[in-house]
Amino acid sequence: MNRRDILKKLSFLPLVPAAIGEGKDSAPAAPVIRDLFAELGVTRVINANVTMTFLSGSLMLPEVLEAINSTSHDFADMFDLQDRVGAKIAEMLTAEAAMVTSGAASAILLGTAASITGADKEKIRQLPNLPGPRPEVIMQKSHRYHFDQAVTTTGAKIVEVEGPEEMEKAFSAQTVMALFFNAAERHSVTQEEFLTIARRHKIPAFLDAAADVPPVENLFKFQKMGFDLVTFSGGKMLRGPQSAGLLFGRKDLIEAAKLNHSPHEAPIGRPMKVNKEEMFGMYAALKAYLEKDHQKEWDGWLETAKHIAARLASVPTLKTEVLVDPGPANAFPGLVLDWDPQRVKITPQEVLKALKTGSPSIVAGSYKDKLRIGVVLLRPDQVDIVAQRVKQILEQAV
Ligand SMILES: *Cc1c(COP(=O)(O)O)cnc(C)c1O
């Protein structure tokens, strides 16, 4: 076995106690596997919720880990790799062009930068300190969110609009882009209106769909509608590296985004560089995602939710409901729990806390004011552990 094979094997081995094989002199020594969680005193967490950055996002698919392990032992020309990975991803998404970014937030920043500078080397060099009036990006008031800082970091300012008429009037000589937050709670301008207006003013329309798979169709839908740039997070349900994302769309804009990024040592994008591992990893994640049997995966999630519900059936007054989030973000099933607080004297918040601080540590979620057990990120071996802990906590409160 060469080093590459060993590393490959190691990454799939479950953690075994170092003592395995002890006392059997003839047995080959068990490989010493460092438990880095233990070494650093970090608690392993079971994610019975949705992908969240503070919980390290998603778990990478085995195909992604293999892509990373099998490519980590050689150097690559990053210009060449970026171009080739981008071309392949574009082909898979039937987009004009694509690139791997360090996440969807980085994609928003690079897309904005591209819309400001185009291929102009001097502007790229000066960003975010361009002389003259600040570039403007149009957004709906109801779309303002945490991630639009990625727009203003380029030096651009956001012009807020409410409704198509205001949007129509908001364009100026400084307007460089219009950003649509797909999972916003309210749209005062529909996607179609947004595209029509942006096109009339010849301004690129960018759609942030970071958490909007499943369904897999969403990877194709928005560029077909006419959005010039689209982003998805790599580290959400695509299950690629958490520090990767996809940006795809119009070729000239993707080329400009690349010029604003690493390895081009561009000032605005250089601090969010993407290395070889994330590029190969993101490619492998997308390929695996597109090839996966989505119906089977969905049925598996429903089964897990029903299985947990069955395990909880004996808890007095407990009602369970398998609820599919309508999306567009996190549009997948979870199990919502409701009980009579007169009989089971604990609040959903207290259950969440008990799960989190218990052993093993479990992070569950909530839906409205109810407890929600997420199932899409549970490993098979964690399903009964979660069911058992929830049952125990609720029954102790009877
Ligand atoms: C998660 C998320 C982002 C940020 O994505 P990263 O890949 O973590 O950078 C941006 N926009 C929306 C709507 C998101 O849900």
Tab-separated table of C-alpha atoms and ligand atoms in Angstrom:
chain	number	residue	atom	x	y	z
A	1	MET	CA	0.000	0.000	0.000
A	2	ASN	CA	1.416	3.366	-0.878
A	3	ARG	CA	0.944	6.475	1.192
A	4	ARG	CA	-1.935	7.659	-0.904
A	5	ASP	CA	-3.852	4.418	-0.360
A	6	ILE	CA	-3.154	4.496	3.343
A	7	LEU	CA	-4.462	8.006	3.654
A	8	LYS	CA	-7.473	7.066	1.608
A	9	LYS	CA	-8.200	4.121	3.855
A	10	LEU	CA	-7.657	6.061	7.035
A	11	SER	CA	-10.148	8.702	6.113
A	12	PHE	CA	-12.925	6.112	5.915
A	13	LEU	CA	-12.048	4.095	9.002
A	14	PRO	CA	-14.334	4.635	11.937
A	15	LEU	CA	-12.491	5.762	15.014
A	16	VAL	CA	-11.393	2.746	16.971
A	17	PRO	CA	-10.045	2.832	20.481
A	18	ALA	CA	-6.248	2.581	20.433
A	19	ALA	CA	-6.504	-0.480	22.682
A	20	ILE	CA	-7.998	-2.701	19.977
A	21	GLY	CA	-5.871	-5.765	19.347
A	22	GLU	CA	-4.104	-5.416	22.688
A	23	GLY	CA	-2.846	-8.637	24.169
A	24	LYS	CA	-2.776	-10.483	20.867
A	25	ASP	CA	0.862	-10.394	19.996
A	26	SER	CA	0.427	-12.141	16.694
A	27	ALA	CA	-2.171	-9.688	15.440
A	28	PRO	CA	-0.849	-6.831	13.338
A	29	ALA	CA	-0.781	-3.591	15.252
A	30	ALA	CA	-3.936	-1.622	14.785
A	31	PRO	CA	-3.206	1.612	12.981
A	32	VAL	CA	-2.743	4.422	15.431
A	33	ILE	CA	-5.427	6.910	14.614
A	34	ARG	CA	-5.101	10.275	16.183
A	35	ASP	CA	-8.331	11.436	17.713
A	36	LEU	CA	-7.890	15.141	17.151
A	37	PHE	CA	-11.192	15.963	18.834
A	38	ALA	CA	-9.842	14.392	22.019
A	39	GLU	CA	-6.365	15.827	21.534
A	40	LEU	CA	-7.792	19.336	21.465
A	41	GLY	CA	-10.608	18.719	23.899
A	42	VAL	CA	-13.258	19.552	21.300
A	43	THR	CA	-16.699	17.992	21.696
A	44	ARG	CA	-18.133	16.038	18.785
A	45	VAL	CA	-21.601	17.280	17.934
A	46	ILE	CA	-24.509	15.417	16.359
A	47	ASN	CA	-26.323	17.738	13.976
A	48	ALA	CA	-30.073	17.120	14.272
A	49	ASN	CA	-30.819	20.430	12.612
A	50	VAL	CA	-29.879	21.947	9.250
A	51	THR	CA	-26.521	22.960	7.768
A	52	MET	CA	-25.110	25.784	9.838
A	53	THR	CA	-21.768	27.468	9.480
A	54	PHE	CA	-21.164	27.570	13.239
A	55	LEU	CA	-21.535	23.768	13.308
A	56	SER	CA	-19.043	23.298	10.458
A	57	GLY	CA	-21.713	23.269	7.760
A	58	SER	CA	-22.221	19.862	6.252
A	59	LEU	CA	-20.297	16.605	6.241
A	60	MET	CA	-18.362	16.122	3.040
A	61	LEU	CA	-19.385	13.167	0.903
A	62	PRO	CA	-16.895	10.268	0.739
A	63	GLU	CA	-16.305	11.197	-2.915
A	64	VAL	CA	-15.159	14.645	-1.781
A	65	LEU	CA	-12.773	13.293	0.852
A	66	GLU	CA	-11.378	10.932	-1.734
A	67	ALA	CA	-10.923	13.769	-4.215
A	68	ILE	CA	-9.041	15.758	-1.600
A	69	ASN	CA	-6.884	12.871	-0.421
A	70	SER	CA	-6.025	11.657	-3.871
A	71	THR	CA	-4.944	15.080	-5.149
A	72	SER	CA	-3.128	16.441	-2.108
A	73	HIS	CA	0.222	14.889	-2.891
A	74	ASP	CA	0.978	16.779	-6.064
A	75	PHE	CA	1.267	20.411	-7.015
A	76	ALA	CA	-0.873	21.962	-9.704
A	77	ASP	CA	-0.719	25.183	-11.681
A	78	MET	CA	-3.643	26.963	-10.070
A	79	PHE	CA	-4.458	29.037	-13.160
A	80	ASP	CA	-4.797	25.845	-15.154
A	81	LEU	CA	-6.728	24.004	-12.445
A	82	GLN	CA	-9.136	26.890	-11.898
A	83	ASP	CA	-9.855	27.101	-15.636
A	84	ARG	CA	-10.346	23.379	-16.066
A	85	VAL	CA	-12.464	22.840	-12.971
A	86	GLY	CA	-14.533	25.864	-13.947
A	87	ALA	CA	-15.039	24.580	-17.487
A	88	LYS	CA	-16.071	21.152	-16.242
A	89	ILE	CA	-18.480	22.576	-13.661
A	90	ALA	CA	-19.955	24.883	-16.298
A	91	GLU	CA	-20.498	21.894	-18.561
A	92	MET	CA	-22.193	19.956	-15.748
A	93	LEU	CA	-24.462	22.910	-14.966
A	94	THR	CA	-25.014	23.780	-18.646
A	95	ALA	CA	-23.796	27.276	-17.800
A	96	GLU	CA	-21.578	29.496	-19.942
A	97	ALA	CA	-18.868	29.592	-17.293
A	98	ALA	CA	-18.282	28.730	-13.654
A	99	MET	CA	-15.748	29.009	-10.870
A	100	VAL	CA	-15.149	27.706	-7.379
A	101	THR	CA	-15.184	30.382	-4.691
A	102	SER	CA	-14.512	30.138	-0.974
A	103	GLY	CA	-18.277	30.074	-0.332
A	104	ALA	CA	-21.467	31.775	-1.488
A	105	ALA	CA	-20.613	34.935	0.447
A	106	SER	CA	-17.328	35.111	-1.431
A	107	ALA	CA	-19.228	34.518	-4.688
A	108	ILE	CA	-21.420	37.549	-3.951
A	109	LEU	CA	-18.335	39.654	-3.353
A	110	LEU	CA	-16.532	38.412	-6.462
A	111	GLY	CA	-19.648	38.786	-8.621
A	112	THR	CA	-20.020	42.373	-7.427
A	113	ALA	CA	-16.331	43.049	-8.023
A	114	ALA	CA	-16.621	41.575	-11.532
A	115	SER	CA	-19.629	43.768	-12.283
A	116	ILE	CA	-17.669	46.838	-11.182
A	117	THR	CA	-14.331	46.205	-12.867
A	118	GLY	CA	-14.931	43.949	-15.835
A	119	ALA	CA	-11.471	43.052	-17.138
A	120	ASP	CA	-10.059	46.538	-16.388
A	121	LYS	CA	-6.699	45.877	-14.710
A	122	GLU	CA	-6.452	49.321	-13.179
A	123	LYS	CA	-9.878	49.106	-11.571
A	124	ILE	CA	-9.074	45.624	-10.275
A	125	ARG	CA	-5.899	46.992	-8.739
A	126	GLN	CA	-7.752	49.849	-7.043
A	127	LEU	CA	-10.772	48.016	-5.677
A	128	PRO	CA	-12.259	48.721	-3.068
A	129	ASN	CA	-10.883	52.271	-3.339
A	130	LEU	CA	-12.027	53.359	-6.783
A	131	PRO	CA	-11.955	57.128	-7.334
A	132	GLY	CA	-15.260	58.858	-8.007
A	133	PRO	CA	-18.800	58.077	-6.891
A	134	ARG	CA	-19.449	54.692	-5.338
A	135	PRO	CA	-20.758	51.940	-7.624
A	136	GLU	CA	-24.370	51.022	-6.861
A	137	VAL	CA	-26.063	47.665	-6.442
A	138	ILE	CA	-29.854	47.484	-6.474
A	139	MET	CA	-31.621	45.294	-3.915
A	140	GLN	CA	-35.159	44.980	-2.663
A	141	LYS	CA	-35.677	46.391	0.828
A	142	SER	CA	-37.080	43.033	1.936
A	143	HIS	CA	-33.964	41.290	0.601
A	144	ARG	CA	-31.483	43.124	2.809
A	145	TYR	CA	-29.595	40.524	4.834
A	146	HIS	CA	-26.451	39.670	6.671
A	147	PHE	CA	-24.660	38.591	3.491
A	148	ASP	CA	-25.035	41.875	1.582
A	149	GLN	CA	-21.929	43.056	3.418
A	150	ALA	CA	-20.186	41.052	0.708
A	151	VAL	CA	-21.522	43.668	-1.724
A	152	THR	CA	-20.450	46.725	0.243
A	153	THR	CA	-17.009	45.283	1.000
A	154	THR	CA	-16.159	45.990	-2.647
A	155	GLY	CA	-16.835	49.682	-2.061
A	156	ALA	CA	-20.256	49.531	-3.715
A	157	LYS	CA	-23.303	50.889	-1.969
A	158	ILE	CA	-26.731	49.306	-1.900
A	159	VAL	CA	-29.718	51.146	-3.345
A	160	GLU	CA	-32.933	49.823	-1.782
A	161	VAL	CA	-36.137	49.514	-3.782
A	162	GLU	CA	-39.680	48.403	-3.013
A	163	GLY	CA	-41.693	47.151	-5.968
A	164	PRO	CA	-41.044	47.187	-9.753
A	165	GLU	CA	-41.706	50.900	-10.228
A	166	GLU	CA	-39.116	51.951	-7.690
A	167	MET	CA	-36.690	49.447	-9.148
A	168	GLU	CA	-37.235	50.867	-12.621
A	169	LYS	CA	-36.308	54.344	-11.376
A	170	ALA	CA	-33.347	53.283	-9.248
A	171	PHE	CA	-30.844	52.847	-12.091
A	172	SER	CA	-28.155	55.474	-12.487
A	173	ALA	CA	-24.814	55.810	-14.257
A	174	GLN	CA	-23.279	54.171	-11.167
A	175	THR	CA	-25.459	51.046	-11.172
A	176	VAL	CA	-23.348	47.936	-11.712
A	177	MET	CA	-25.513	45.023	-10.555
A	178	ALA	CA	-28.870	43.972	-9.104
A	179	LEU	CA	-28.887	41.296	-6.379
A	180	PHE	CA	-31.822	38.952	-5.714
A	181	PHE	CA	-31.958	36.988	-2.432
A	182	ASN	CA	-33.937	33.947	-3.454
A	183	ALA	CA	-34.925	32.738	0.017
A	184	ALA	CA	-36.111	36.139	1.282
A	185	GLU	CA	-39.427	35.995	3.102
A	186	ARG	CA	-41.007	38.520	0.791
A	187	HIS	CA	-40.379	39.644	-2.800
A	188	SER	CA	-41.772	43.047	-3.789
A	189	VAL	CA	-40.353	42.420	-7.267
A	190	THR	CA	-40.757	38.903	-8.697
A	191	GLN	CA	-37.875	37.092	-10.333
A	192	GLU	CA	-39.408	37.676	-13.773
A	193	GLU	CA	-39.979	41.400	-13.201
A	194	PHE	CA	-36.509	41.730	-11.736
A	195	LEU	CA	-34.936	40.152	-14.810
A	196	THR	CA	-36.985	42.183	-17.259
A	197	ILE	CA	-36.060	45.453	-15.573
A	198	ALA	CA	-32.376	44.592	-15.132
A	199	ARG	CA	-32.145	43.523	-18.763
A	200	ARG	CA	-33.804	46.722	-19.967
A	201	HIS	CA	-31.039	48.649	-18.210
A	202	LYS	CA	-28.339	46.183	-19.363
A	203	ILE	CA	-27.292	45.508	-15.788
A	204	PRO	CA	-26.253	42.022	-14.591
A	205	ALA	CA	-28.763	40.266	-12.330
A	206	PHE	CA	-27.240	38.122	-9.587
A	207	LEU	CA	-29.247	35.489	-7.708
A	208	ASP	CA	-28.153	34.151	-4.318
A	209	ALA	CA	-29.513	30.609	-3.976
A	210	ALA	CA	-26.889	29.505	-1.440
A	211	ALA	CA	-29.027	27.014	0.494
A	212	ASP	CA	-31.549	26.221	-2.239
A	213	VAL	CA	-30.799	22.592	-3.083
A	214	PRO	CA	-32.618	20.249	-2.902
A	215	PRO	CA	-34.313	20.140	-5.344
A	216	VAL	CA	-31.449	19.468	-7.759
A	217	GLU	CA	-33.365	21.290	-10.522
A	218	ASN	CA	-32.601	24.595	-8.821
A	219	LEU	CA	-28.995	24.286	-9.968
A	220	PHE	CA	-30.248	24.801	-13.524
A	221	LYS	CA	-33.426	26.795	-13.122
A	222	PHE	CA	-32.250	30.327	-12.396
A	223	GLN	CA	-29.650	30.717	-15.120
A	224	LYS	CA	-32.239	29.364	-17.570
A	225	MET	CA	-34.611	32.080	-16.351
A	226	GLY	CA	-31.945	34.603	-17.299
A	227	PHE	CA	-29.955	35.434	-14.182
A	228	ASP	CA	-26.438	36.444	-15.250
A	229	LEU	CA	-24.787	35.137	-12.094
A	230	VAL	CA	-25.944	32.478	-9.640
A	231	THR	CA	-24.328	31.179	-6.464
A	232	PHE	CA	-24.785	28.086	-4.329
A	233	SER	CA	-22.858	27.204	-1.178
A	234	GLY	CA	-20.569	24.220	-1.527
A	235	GLY	CA	-20.846	23.355	2.132
A	236	LYS	CA	-24.594	23.048	2.476
A	237	MET	CA	-26.590	20.179	0.988
A	238	LEU	CA	-24.197	19.858	-1.951
A	239	ARG	CA	-21.940	18.417	0.747
A	240	GLY	CA	-18.721	19.737	-0.651
A	241	PRO	CA	-16.057	21.544	1.357
A	242	GLN	CA	-17.590	24.041	3.787
A	243	SER	CA	-15.097	26.641	2.586
A	244	ALA	CA	-16.167	26.349	-1.060
A	245	GLY	CA	-18.984	27.622	-3.215
A	246	LEU	CA	-20.115	27.829	-6.824
A	247	LEU	CA	-20.401	30.960	-8.911
A	248	PHE	CA	-21.653	30.480	-12.461
A	249	GLY	CA	-23.243	32.328	-15.338
A	250	ARG	CA	-22.139	34.786	-18.004
A	251	LYS	CA	-18.656	34.084	-19.296
A	252	ASP	CA	-17.340	37.658	-19.311
A	253	LEU	CA	-18.466	38.132	-15.704
A	254	ILE	CA	-16.932	34.867	-14.516
A	255	GLU	CA	-13.664	35.785	-16.244
A	256	ALA	CA	-13.763	39.167	-14.491
A	257	ALA	CA	-14.527	37.476	-11.168
A	258	LYS	CA	-11.515	35.219	-11.663
A	259	LEU	CA	-9.318	38.258	-12.329
A	260	ASN	CA	-10.477	39.646	-8.985
A	261	HIS	CA	-9.573	36.426	-7.179
A	262	SER	CA	-6.607	34.224	-6.336
A	263	PRO	CA	-4.283	33.127	-7.938
A	264	HIS	CA	-4.389	36.548	-9.647
A	265	GLU	CA	-3.219	38.238	-6.433
A	266	ALA	CA	-6.072	40.720	-6.820
A	267	PRO	CA	-6.475	42.847	-3.696
A	268	ILE	CA	-10.207	42.295	-3.192
A	269	GLY	CA	-10.325	38.535	-3.674
A	270	ARG	CA	-6.903	37.440	-2.516
A	271	PRO	CA	-7.921	37.081	1.163
A	272	MET	CA	-10.570	34.513	0.153
A	273	LYS	CA	-8.402	32.229	-1.930
A	274	VAL	CA	-9.406	28.715	-2.887
A	275	ASN	CA	-6.794	26.007	-3.063
A	276	LYS	CA	-6.560	22.823	-5.071
A	277	GLU	CA	-8.285	20.684	-2.448
A	278	GLU	CA	-11.453	22.794	-2.473
A	279	MET	CA	-11.440	22.921	-6.259
A	280	PHE	CA	-11.159	19.176	-6.736
A	281	GLY	CA	-13.452	18.673	-3.762
A	282	MET	CA	-16.144	20.986	-5.095
A	283	TYR	CA	-16.000	19.346	-8.505
A	284	ALA	CA	-16.362	15.903	-6.908
A	285	ALA	CA	-19.233	17.113	-4.700
A	286	LEU	CA	-21.194	18.532	-7.617
A	287	LYS	CA	-20.614	15.429	-9.717
A	288	ALA	CA	-21.752	13.145	-6.877
A	289	TYR	CA	-24.743	15.368	-6.192
A	290	LEU	CA	-25.883	15.374	-9.809
A	291	GLU	CA	-25.464	11.602	-10.096
A	292	LYS	CA	-27.203	10.774	-6.841
A	293	ASP	CA	-30.628	9.101	-6.677
A	294	HIS	CA	-32.507	12.057	-5.211
A	295	GLN	CA	-35.785	10.205	-4.745
A	296	LYS	CA	-34.035	7.497	-2.784
A	297	GLU	CA	-32.301	10.054	-0.604
A	298	TRP	CA	-35.607	11.842	0.020
A	299	ASP	CA	-37.372	8.577	0.895
A	300	GLY	CA	-34.530	7.784	3.288
A	301	TRP	CA	-35.039	11.105	5.075
A	302	LEU	CA	-38.779	10.448	5.420
A	303	GLU	CA	-38.065	6.981	6.746
A	304	THR	CA	-35.623	8.335	9.325
A	305	ALA	CA	-38.168	10.893	10.491
A	306	LYS	CA	-40.870	8.220	10.797
A	307	HIS	CA	-38.470	5.910	12.596
A	308	ILE	CA	-37.681	8.549	15.213
A	309	ALA	CA	-41.398	9.312	15.575
A	310	ALA	CA	-42.098	5.622	16.218
A	311	ARG	CA	-39.385	5.486	18.871
A	312	LEU	CA	-41.039	8.409	20.663
A	313	ALA	CA	-44.582	7.038	20.465
A	314	SER	CA	-44.733	6.092	24.160
A	315	VAL	CA	-44.121	9.644	25.420
A	316	PRO	CA	-47.415	10.845	26.965
A	317	THR	CA	-49.386	13.392	24.874
A	318	LEU	CA	-46.608	13.643	22.272
A	319	LYS	CA	-47.683	14.427	18.735
A	320	THR	CA	-45.177	14.183	15.900
A	321	GLU	CA	-45.422	15.503	12.378
A	322	VAL	CA	-43.066	15.007	9.457
A	323	LEU	CA	-42.855	18.484	8.032
A	324	VAL	CA	-41.232	19.439	4.743
A	325	ASP	CA	-39.917	22.999	4.841
A	326	PRO	CA	-41.465	24.841	1.874
A	327	GLY	CA	-38.083	26.386	1.087
A	328	PRO	CA	-36.589	27.638	-1.115
A	329	ALA	CA	-33.803	27.308	1.478
A	330	ASN	CA	-33.516	24.068	3.449
A	331	ALA	CA	-36.452	22.532	1.560
A	332	PHE	CA	-36.384	19.065	3.109
A	333	PRO	CA	-38.175	17.024	5.780
A	334	GLY	CA	-37.775	17.198	9.528
A	335	LEU	CA	-39.746	15.924	12.517
A	336	VAL	CA	-41.755	18.458	14.524
A	337	LEU	CA	-42.657	17.525	18.110
A	338	ASP	CA	-45.514	18.868	20.187
A	339	TRP	CA	-46.624	17.828	23.675
A	340	ASP	CA	-48.953	18.945	26.426
A	341	PRO	CA	-46.801	21.038	28.774
A	342	GLN	CA	-49.163	20.160	31.644
A	343	ARG	CA	-48.147	16.498	31.308
A	344	VAL	CA	-44.590	16.786	29.994
A	345	LYS	CA	-43.256	19.676	32.005
A	346	ILE	CA	-40.429	20.935	29.862
A	347	THR	CA	-40.265	23.594	27.155
A	348	PRO	CA	-38.791	23.026	23.682
A	349	GLN	CA	-36.024	25.493	24.602
A	350	GLU	CA	-35.151	23.429	27.670
A	351	VAL	CA	-35.076	20.243	25.590
A	352	LEU	CA	-32.717	21.930	23.119
A	353	LYS	CA	-30.440	22.928	25.952
A	354	ALA	CA	-30.477	19.465	27.537
A	355	LEU	CA	-29.645	17.897	24.168
A	356	LYS	CA	-26.810	20.329	23.545
A	357	THR	CA	-25.208	20.000	26.962
A	358	GLY	CA	-25.784	16.249	27.248
A	359	SER	CA	-23.557	13.440	26.121
A	360	PRO	CA	-23.336	13.032	23.222
A	361	SER	CA	-23.964	16.676	22.418
A	362	ILE	CA	-26.902	17.027	20.024
A	363	VAL	CA	-27.960	20.229	18.304
A	364	ALA	CA	-31.628	20.115	17.306
A	365	GLY	CA	-33.742	22.986	16.024
A	366	SER	CA	-37.113	24.593	16.283
A	367	TYR	CA	-40.086	25.243	14.055
A	368	LYS	CA	-42.218	28.175	15.168
A	369	ASP	CA	-42.252	27.503	18.922
A	370	LYS	CA	-41.949	23.726	18.620
A	371	LEU	CA	-39.028	21.322	18.764
A	372	ARG	CA	-37.766	20.203	15.373
A	373	ILE	CA	-35.504	17.211	14.858
A	374	GLY	CA	-33.598	17.501	11.609
A	375	VAL	CA	-32.834	14.219	9.872
A	376	VAL	CA	-30.865	15.077	6.734
A	377	LEU	CA	-27.499	15.432	8.443
A	378	LEU	CA	-27.729	12.455	10.795
A	379	ARG	CA	-25.388	9.565	10.166
A	380	PRO	CA	-27.268	6.238	10.226
A	381	ASP	CA	-25.614	5.299	13.510
A	382	GLN	CA	-26.820	8.526	15.117
A	383	VAL	CA	-30.540	8.124	14.437
A	384	ASP	CA	-31.352	5.909	17.420
A	385	ILE	CA	-29.026	7.878	19.683
A	386	VAL	CA	-30.986	11.039	18.933
A	387	ALA	CA	-34.358	9.288	19.344
A	388	GLN	CA	-33.240	7.791	22.657
A	389	ARG	CA	-31.950	11.079	24.086
A	390	VAL	CA	-35.079	13.017	23.123
A	391	LYS	CA	-37.260	10.287	24.614
A	392	GLN	CA	-35.241	10.239	27.810
A	393	ILE	CA	-35.387	14.009	28.261
A	394	LEU	CA	-39.122	14.182	27.623
A	395	GLU	CA	-39.946	11.187	29.851
A	396	GLN	CA	-37.899	12.607	32.690
A	397	ALA	CA	-40.173	15.638	32.592
A	398	VAL	CA	-43.394	13.637	32.964
B	1	LIG	C1	-25.291	30.226	3.685
B	1	LIG	C2	-25.688	31.387	2.879
B	1	LIG	C3	-24.727	32.260	2.352
B	1	LIG	C4	-23.265	32.110	2.664
B	1	LIG	O1	-22.775	30.947	2.112
B	1	LIG	P1	-21.278	30.463	2.416
B	1	LIG	O2	-21.087	29.374	1.420
B	1	LIG	O3	-21.278	29.973	3.832
B	1	LIG	O4	-20.394	31.618	2.217
B	1	LIG	C5	-25.145	33.298	1.565
B	1	LIG	N1	-26.440	33.480	1.289
B	1	LIG	C6	-27.405	32.670	1.775
B	1	LIG	C7	-28.831	32.918	1.422
B	1	LIG	C8	-27.063	31.593	2.594
B	1	LIG	O5	-28.002	30.778	3.059
